[in-house]
CSV table of C-alpha atoms in Angstrom, one decimal:
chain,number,residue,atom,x,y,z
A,1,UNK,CA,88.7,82.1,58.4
A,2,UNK,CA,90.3,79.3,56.0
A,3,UNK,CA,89.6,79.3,52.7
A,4,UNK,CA,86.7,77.1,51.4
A,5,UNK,CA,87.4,73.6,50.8
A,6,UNK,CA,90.9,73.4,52.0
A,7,UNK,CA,92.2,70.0,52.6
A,8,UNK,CA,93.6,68.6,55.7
A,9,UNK,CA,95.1,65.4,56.4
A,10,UNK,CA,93.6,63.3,59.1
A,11,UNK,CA,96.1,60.7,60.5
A,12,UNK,CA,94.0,58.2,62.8
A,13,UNK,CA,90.9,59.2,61.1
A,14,UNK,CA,89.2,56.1,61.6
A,15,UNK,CA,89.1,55.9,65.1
A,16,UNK,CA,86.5,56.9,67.5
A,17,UNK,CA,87.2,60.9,68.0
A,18,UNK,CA,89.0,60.5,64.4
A,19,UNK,CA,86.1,59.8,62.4
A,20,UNK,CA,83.9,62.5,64.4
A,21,UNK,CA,86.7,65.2,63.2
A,22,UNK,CA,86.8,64.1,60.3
A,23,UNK,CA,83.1,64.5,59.8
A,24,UNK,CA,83.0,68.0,60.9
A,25,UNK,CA,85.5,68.9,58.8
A,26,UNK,CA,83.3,67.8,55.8
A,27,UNK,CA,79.9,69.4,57.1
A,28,UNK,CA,82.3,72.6,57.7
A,29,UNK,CA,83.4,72.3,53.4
A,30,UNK,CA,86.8,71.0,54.2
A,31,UNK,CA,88.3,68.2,51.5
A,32,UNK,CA,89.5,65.8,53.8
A,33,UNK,CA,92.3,62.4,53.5
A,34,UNK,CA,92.6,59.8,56.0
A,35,UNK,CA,95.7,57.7,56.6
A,36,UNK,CA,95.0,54.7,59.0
A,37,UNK,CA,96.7,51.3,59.5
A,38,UNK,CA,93.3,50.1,61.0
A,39,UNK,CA,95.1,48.5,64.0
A,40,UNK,CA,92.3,49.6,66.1
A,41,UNK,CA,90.2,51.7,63.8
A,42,UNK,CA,87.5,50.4,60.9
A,43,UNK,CA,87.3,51.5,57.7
A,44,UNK,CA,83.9,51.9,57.8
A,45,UNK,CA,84.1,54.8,60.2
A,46,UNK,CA,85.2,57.0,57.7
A,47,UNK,CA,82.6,59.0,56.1
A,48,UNK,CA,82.7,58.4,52.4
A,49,UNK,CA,82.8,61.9,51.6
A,50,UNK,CA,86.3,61.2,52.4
A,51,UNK,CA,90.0,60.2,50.6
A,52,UNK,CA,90.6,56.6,52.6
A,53,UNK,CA,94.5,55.7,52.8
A,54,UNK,CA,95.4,52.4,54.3
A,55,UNK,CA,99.1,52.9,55.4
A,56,UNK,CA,101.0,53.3,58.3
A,57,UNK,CA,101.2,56.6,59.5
A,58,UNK,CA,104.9,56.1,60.3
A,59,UNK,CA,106.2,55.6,56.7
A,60,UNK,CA,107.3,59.3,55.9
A,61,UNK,CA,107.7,58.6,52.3
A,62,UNK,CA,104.4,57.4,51.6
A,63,UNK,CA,102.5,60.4,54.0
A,64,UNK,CA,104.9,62.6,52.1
A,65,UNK,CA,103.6,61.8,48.9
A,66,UNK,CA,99.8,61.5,50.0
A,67,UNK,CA,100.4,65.0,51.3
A,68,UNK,CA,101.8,66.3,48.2
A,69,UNK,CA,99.6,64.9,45.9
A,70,UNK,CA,96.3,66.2,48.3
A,71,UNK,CA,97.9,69.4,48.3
A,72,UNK,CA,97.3,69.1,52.0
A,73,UNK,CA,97.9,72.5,53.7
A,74,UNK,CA,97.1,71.5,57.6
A,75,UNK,CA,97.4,67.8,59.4
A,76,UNK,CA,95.1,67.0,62.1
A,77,UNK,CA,97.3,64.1,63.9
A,78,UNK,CA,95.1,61.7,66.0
A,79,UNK,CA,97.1,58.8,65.4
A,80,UNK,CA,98.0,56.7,68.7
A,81,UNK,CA,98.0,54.7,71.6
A,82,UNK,CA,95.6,55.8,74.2
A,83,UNK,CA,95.0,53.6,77.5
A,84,UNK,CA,97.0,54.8,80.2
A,85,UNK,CA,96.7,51.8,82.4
A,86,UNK,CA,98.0,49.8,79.6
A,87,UNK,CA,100.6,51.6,78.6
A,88,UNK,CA,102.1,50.9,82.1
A,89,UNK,CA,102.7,47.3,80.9
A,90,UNK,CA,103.9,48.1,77.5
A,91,UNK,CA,105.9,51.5,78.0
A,92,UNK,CA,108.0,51.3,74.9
A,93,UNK,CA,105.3,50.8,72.8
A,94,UNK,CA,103.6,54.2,73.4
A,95,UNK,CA,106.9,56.0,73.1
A,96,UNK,CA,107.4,54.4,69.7
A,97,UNK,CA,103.4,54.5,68.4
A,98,UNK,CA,103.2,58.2,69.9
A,99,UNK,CA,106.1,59.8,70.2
A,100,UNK,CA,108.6,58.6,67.7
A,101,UNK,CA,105.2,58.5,65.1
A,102,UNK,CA,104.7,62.4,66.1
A,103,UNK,CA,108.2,63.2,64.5
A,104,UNK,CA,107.9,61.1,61.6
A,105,UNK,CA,103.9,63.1,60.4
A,106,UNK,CA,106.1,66.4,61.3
A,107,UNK,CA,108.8,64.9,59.2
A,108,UNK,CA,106.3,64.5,56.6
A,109,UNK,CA,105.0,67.9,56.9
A,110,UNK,CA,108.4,69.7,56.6
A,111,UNK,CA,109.2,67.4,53.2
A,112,UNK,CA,105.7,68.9,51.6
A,113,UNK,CA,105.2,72.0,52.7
A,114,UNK,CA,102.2,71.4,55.5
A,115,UNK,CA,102.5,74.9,57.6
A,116,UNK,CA,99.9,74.0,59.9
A,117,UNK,CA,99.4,71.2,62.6
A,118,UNK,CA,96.8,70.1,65.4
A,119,UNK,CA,97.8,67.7,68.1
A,120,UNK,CA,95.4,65.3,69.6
A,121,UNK,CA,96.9,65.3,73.2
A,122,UNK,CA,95.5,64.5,76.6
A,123,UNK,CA,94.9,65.5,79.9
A,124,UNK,CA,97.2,62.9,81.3
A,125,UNK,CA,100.1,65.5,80.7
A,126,UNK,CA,98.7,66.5,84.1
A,127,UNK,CA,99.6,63.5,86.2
A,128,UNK,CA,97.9,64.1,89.7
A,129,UNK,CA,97.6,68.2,90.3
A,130,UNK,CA,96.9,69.8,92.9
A,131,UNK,CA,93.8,70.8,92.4
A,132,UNK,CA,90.6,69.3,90.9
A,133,UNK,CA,89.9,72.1,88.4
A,134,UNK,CA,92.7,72.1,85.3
A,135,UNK,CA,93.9,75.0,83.6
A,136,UNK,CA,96.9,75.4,81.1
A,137,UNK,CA,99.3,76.3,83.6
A,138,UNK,CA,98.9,73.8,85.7
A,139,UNK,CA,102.6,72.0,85.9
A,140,UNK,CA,102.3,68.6,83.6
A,141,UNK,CA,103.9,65.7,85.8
A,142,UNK,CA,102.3,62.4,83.8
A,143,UNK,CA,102.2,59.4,86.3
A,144,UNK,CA,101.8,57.1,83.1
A,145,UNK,CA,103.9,56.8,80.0
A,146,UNK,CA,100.9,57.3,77.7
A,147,UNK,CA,100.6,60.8,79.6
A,148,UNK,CA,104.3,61.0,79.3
A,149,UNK,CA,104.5,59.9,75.6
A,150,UNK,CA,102.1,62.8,74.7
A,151,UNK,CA,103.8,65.3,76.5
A,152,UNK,CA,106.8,64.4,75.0
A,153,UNK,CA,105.4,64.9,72.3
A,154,UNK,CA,104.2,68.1,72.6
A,155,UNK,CA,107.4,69.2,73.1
A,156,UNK,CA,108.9,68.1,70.4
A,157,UNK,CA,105.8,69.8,67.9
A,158,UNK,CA,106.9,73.0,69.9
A,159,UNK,CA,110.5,73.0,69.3
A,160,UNK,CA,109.8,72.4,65.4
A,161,UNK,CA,107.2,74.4,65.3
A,162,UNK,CA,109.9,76.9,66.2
A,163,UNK,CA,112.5,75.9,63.7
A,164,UNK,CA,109.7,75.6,61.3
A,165,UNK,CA,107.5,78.1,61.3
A,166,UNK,CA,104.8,75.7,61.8
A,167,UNK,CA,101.7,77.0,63.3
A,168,UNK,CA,100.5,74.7,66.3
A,169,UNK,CA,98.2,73.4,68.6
A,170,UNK,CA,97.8,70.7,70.7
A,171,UNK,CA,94.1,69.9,72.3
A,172,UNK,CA,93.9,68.0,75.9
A,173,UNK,CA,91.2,65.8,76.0
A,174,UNK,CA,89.0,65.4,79.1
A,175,UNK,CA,86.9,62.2,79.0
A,176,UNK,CA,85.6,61.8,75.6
A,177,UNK,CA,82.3,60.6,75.5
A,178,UNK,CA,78.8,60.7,73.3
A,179,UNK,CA,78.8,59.6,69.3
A,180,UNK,CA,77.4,61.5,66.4
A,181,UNK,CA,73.8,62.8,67.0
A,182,UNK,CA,72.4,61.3,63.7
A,183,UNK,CA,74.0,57.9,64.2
A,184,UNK,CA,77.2,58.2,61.4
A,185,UNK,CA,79.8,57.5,63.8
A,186,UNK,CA,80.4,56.3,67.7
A,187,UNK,CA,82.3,53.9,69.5
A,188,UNK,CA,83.6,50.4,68.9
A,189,UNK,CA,82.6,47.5,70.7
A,190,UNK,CA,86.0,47.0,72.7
A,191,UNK,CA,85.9,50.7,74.0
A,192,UNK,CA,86.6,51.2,77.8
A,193,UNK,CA,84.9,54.3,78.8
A,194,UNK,CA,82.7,54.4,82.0
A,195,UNK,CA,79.8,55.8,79.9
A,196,UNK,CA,80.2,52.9,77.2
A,197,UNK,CA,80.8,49.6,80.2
A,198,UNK,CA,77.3,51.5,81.8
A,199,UNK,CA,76.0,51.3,78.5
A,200,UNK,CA,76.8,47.4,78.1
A,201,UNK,CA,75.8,46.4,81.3
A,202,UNK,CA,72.7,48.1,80.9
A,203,UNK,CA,72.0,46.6,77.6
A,204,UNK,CA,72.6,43.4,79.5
A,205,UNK,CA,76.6,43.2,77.1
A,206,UNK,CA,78.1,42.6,80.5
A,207,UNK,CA,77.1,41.5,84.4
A,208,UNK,CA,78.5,44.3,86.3
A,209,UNK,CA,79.5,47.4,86.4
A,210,UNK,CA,83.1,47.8,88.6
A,211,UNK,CA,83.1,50.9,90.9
A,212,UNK,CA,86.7,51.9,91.7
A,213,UNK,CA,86.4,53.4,94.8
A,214,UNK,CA,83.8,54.7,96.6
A,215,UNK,CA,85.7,56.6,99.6
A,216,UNK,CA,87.0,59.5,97.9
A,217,UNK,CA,86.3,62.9,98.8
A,218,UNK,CA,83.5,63.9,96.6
A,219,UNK,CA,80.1,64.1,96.9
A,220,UNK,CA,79.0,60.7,96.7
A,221,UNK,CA,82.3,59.3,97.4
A,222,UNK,CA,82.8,58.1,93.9
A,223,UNK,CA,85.4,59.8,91.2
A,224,UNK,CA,84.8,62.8,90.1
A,225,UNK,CA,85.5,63.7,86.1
A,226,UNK,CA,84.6,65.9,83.0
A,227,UNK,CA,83.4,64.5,80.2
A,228,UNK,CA,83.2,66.0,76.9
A,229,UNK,CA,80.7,65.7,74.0
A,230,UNK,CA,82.5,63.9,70.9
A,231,UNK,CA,81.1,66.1,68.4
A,232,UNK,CA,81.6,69.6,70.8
A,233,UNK,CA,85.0,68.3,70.9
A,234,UNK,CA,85.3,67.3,66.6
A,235,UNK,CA,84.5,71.4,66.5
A,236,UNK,CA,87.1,72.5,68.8
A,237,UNK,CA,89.8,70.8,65.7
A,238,UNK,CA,87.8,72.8,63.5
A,239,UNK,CA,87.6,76.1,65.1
A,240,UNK,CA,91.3,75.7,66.0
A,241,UNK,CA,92.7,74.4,62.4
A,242,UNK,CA,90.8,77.4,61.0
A,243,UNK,CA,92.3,79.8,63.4
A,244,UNK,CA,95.3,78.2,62.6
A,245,UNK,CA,95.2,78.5,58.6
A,246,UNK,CA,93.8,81.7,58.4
A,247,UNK,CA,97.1,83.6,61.3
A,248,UNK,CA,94.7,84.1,64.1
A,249,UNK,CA,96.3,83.7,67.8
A,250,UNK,CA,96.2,80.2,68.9
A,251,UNK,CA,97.3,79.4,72.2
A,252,UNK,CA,99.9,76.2,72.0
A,253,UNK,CA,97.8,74.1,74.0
A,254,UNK,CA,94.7,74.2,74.8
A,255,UNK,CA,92.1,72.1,77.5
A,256,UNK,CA,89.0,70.4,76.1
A,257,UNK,CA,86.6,70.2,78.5
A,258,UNK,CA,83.1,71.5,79.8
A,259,UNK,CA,84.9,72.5,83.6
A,260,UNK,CA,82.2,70.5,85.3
A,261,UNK,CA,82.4,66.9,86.1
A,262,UNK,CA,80.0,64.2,87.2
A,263,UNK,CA,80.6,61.5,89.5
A,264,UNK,CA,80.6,57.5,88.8
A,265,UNK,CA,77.2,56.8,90.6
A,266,UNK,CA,75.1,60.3,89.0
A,267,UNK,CA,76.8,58.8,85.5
A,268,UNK,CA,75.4,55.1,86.7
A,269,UNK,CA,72.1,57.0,87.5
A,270,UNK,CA,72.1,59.2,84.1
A,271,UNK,CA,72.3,55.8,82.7
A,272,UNK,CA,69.7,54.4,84.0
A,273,UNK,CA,67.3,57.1,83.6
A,274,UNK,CA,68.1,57.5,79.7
A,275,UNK,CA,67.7,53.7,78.9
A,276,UNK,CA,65.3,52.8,81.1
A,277,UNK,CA,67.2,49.8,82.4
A,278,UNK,CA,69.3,50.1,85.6
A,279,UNK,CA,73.3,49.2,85.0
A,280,UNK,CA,74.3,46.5,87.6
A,281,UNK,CA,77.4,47.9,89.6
A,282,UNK,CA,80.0,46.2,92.1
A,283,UNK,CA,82.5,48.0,94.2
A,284,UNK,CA,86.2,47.4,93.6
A,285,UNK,CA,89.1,48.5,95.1
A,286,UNK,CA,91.0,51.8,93.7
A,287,UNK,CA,93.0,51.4,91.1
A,288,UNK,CA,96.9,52.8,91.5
A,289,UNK,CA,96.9,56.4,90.6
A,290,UNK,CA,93.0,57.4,90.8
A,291,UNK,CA,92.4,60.9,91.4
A,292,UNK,CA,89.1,61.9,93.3
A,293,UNK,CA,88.3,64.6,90.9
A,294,UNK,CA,89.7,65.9,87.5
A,295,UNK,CA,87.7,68.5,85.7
A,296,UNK,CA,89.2,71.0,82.9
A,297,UNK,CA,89.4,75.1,83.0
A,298,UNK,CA,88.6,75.5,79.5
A,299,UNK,CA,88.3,79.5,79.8
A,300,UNK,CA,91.2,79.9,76.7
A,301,UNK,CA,89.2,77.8,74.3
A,302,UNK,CA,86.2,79.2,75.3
A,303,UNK,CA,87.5,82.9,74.8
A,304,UNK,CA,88.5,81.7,71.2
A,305,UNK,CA,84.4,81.4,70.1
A,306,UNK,CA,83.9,77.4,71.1
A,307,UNK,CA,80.7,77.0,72.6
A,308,UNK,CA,79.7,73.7,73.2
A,309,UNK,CA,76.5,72.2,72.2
A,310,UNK,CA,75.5,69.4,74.5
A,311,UNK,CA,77.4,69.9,77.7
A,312,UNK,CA,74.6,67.5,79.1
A,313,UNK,CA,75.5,64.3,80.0
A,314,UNK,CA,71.9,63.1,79.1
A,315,UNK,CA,72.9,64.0,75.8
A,316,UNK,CA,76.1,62.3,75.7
A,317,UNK,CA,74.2,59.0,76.9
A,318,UNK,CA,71.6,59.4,74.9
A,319,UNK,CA,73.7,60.0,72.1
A,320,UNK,CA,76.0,56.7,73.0
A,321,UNK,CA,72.8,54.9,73.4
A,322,UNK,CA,71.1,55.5,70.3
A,323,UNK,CA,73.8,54.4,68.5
A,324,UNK,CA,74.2,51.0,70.7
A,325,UNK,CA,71.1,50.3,69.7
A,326,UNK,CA,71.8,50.6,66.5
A,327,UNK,CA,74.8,48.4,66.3
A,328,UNK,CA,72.6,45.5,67.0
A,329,UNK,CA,71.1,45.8,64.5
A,330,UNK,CA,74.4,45.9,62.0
A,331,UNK,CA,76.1,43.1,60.3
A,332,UNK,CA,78.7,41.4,60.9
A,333,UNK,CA,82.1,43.1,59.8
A,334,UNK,CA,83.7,42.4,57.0
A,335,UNK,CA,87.1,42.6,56.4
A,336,UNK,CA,88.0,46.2,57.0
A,337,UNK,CA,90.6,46.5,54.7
A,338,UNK,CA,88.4,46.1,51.9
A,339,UNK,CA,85.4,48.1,53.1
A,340,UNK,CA,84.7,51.0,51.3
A,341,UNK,CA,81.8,52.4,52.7
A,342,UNK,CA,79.7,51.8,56.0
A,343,UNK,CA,78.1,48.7,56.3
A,344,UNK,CA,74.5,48.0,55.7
A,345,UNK,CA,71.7,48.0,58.6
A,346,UNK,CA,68.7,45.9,58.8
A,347,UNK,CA,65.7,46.5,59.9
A,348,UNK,CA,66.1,49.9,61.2
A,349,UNK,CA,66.0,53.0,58.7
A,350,UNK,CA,69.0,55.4,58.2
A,351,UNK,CA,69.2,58.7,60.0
A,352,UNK,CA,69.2,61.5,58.1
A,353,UNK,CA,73.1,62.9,58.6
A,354,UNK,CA,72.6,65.7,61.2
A,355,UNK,CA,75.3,68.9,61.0
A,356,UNK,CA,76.8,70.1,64.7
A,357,UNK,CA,75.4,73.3,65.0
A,358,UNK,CA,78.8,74.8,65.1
A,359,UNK,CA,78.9,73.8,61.6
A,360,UNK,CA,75.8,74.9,59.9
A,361,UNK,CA,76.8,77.9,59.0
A,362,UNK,CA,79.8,77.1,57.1
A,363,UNK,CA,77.8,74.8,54.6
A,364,UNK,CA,77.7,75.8,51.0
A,365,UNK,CA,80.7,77.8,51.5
């Protein structure tokens, strides 16, 4: 496996999945550096533990220098734009803040020397398959740029990576959900997941839930999807970048997922049981592009020695809820810029930091 604390460069580490990555690399004894613009990110999402750099992750001599300097020898690039539906309106943009950013961090990583790189892709390469269950295989045809941009990008990490001799990998996410089981990191307040908007409405945040189609052919009649643990999925970029750093076989891309999926009325009904308090839902029409079912074959990660922790999606929710809970009880932010450690809480004592399992036995190397 990699060598003991090892430093890897974290670009979008202060996002949602970022700042769950970049806390199990720390519980796994990996020095880690952050490089956010905090467009959409907070500063105080990133675990103190690690090197914070405000910059844009664009500017190739800066990340250049913060590489060489680190001595970083693997990038974990998480950096981007990520809502398909709105990259419909604003195509360019996720060409330029995905695509064209991808080749600039591999830039960087050719000017210092960084031989080994993990892509934070998505399972919008697909498009609309044929079928509901996802393996590698199954012929990418995005329907959105956002799916396109990350394909694309893909790509172009493979044809370098040949030039290179950079070793690779690029993850597709399912549907991320859950936040970290002893409350240091989960979602923002302006996230769009179905498990967060349940969440809200339940909490009483918003009125109504919207349903986006009920007629589909599923069990219920409702969509169909796969949803994946946060921190199951932080230890998948560790398990990989390890593989990676240390010349074990890595497939070029590989699908995050649980390959089960829940419908949008037994997540409503999770909801409801782990809170308590029913969520309020409305039926809408479908929305352009909605598949009935999308649900990942995650056999090649799985055969690499990921096992995931809480494939429950009681434990996801209950996860997500604990730490809504908690963020009512936080201050009002501050200018994130300037933070430089998580803000206070009142009236509600700190967690003691809990380790994914996955991770426990790295500690103390």
């Amino acid at each position: 496996m990699a060598q003991a604390k090892s430093v890897v460069l974290v670009t979008g580490g202060a996002g949602y999945i970022g700042s769950h990555v970049v806390l199990a690399l720390l519980d796994s004894g990996h020095q880690v550096v952050v490089i956010d613009n905090l467009s959409t990110g907070a500063r105080s999402a990133v675990d103190p533990r690690a090197t914070f750099v405000l910059a844009e992750v664009e500017d190739v001599p800066t990340v250049t220098s913060v590489m060489q300097r680190a001595k970083a020898e693997a990038v974990i690039h998480m950096a981007a734009s990520i809502s398909a539906e709105d990259s419909l309106a604003r195509p360019l943009d996720y060409y330029r803040n995905n695509t064209a950013v991808t080749v600039a961090v591999l830039e960087s990583c050719l000017k210092a020397g960084v031989g080994s790189f993990v892509f934070s892709s998505s399972a919008a390469v697909y498009g609309a398959p044929p079928q509901p269950l996802i393996d590698e295989t199954t012929v990418a045809h995005p329907a959105t740029p956002y799916g396109a941009s990350k394909l694309m990008s893909e790509r172009i990490i493979a044809d370098a990576a040949l030039a290179h001799a950079i070793r690779h990998c690029s993850l597709r996410y399912f549907n991320v959900a859950g936040a970290d089981a002893g409350g240091r990191a989960g979602q923002g307040p302006a996230a769009r997941s179905l498990i967060k908007l349940a969440l809200d409405t339940a909490l009483g945040r918003r009125d109504l839930l919207l349903v986006y189609g009920a007629d589909f052919d599923t069990k219920d009649g409702s969509g169909v999807r796969d949803y994946v643990h946060v921190a199951d999925l932080a230890a998948a970029h560790v398990l990989v970048l390890q593989r990676l750093m240390s010349a074990a076989p890595v497939p070029e891309v590989l699908n995050c997922g649980y390959g089960r999926g829940y419908t949008v009325f037994e997540v409503i009904e999770a909801v409801r049981r782990v809170t308590g308090r029913p969520a309020a839902w409305q039926l809408a029409p479908r929305r352009p592009g909605d598949l009935a079912a999308v649900v990942a074959d995650s056999t090649r990660i799985k055969a690499l020695g990921w096992t995931p922790v809480y494939d429950n999606i009681e434990a996801m929710i209950a996860h997500a809820y604990e730490w809504e809970l908690a963020s009512s009880f936080r201050e009002p932010a501050r200018s994130e810029a300037t933070e430089t450690r998580p803000r206070p809480t009142r009236d509600r004592p700190r967690l003691p930091p809990k380790v994914h399992p996955a991770m426990a036995p790295q500690l103390g190397r």
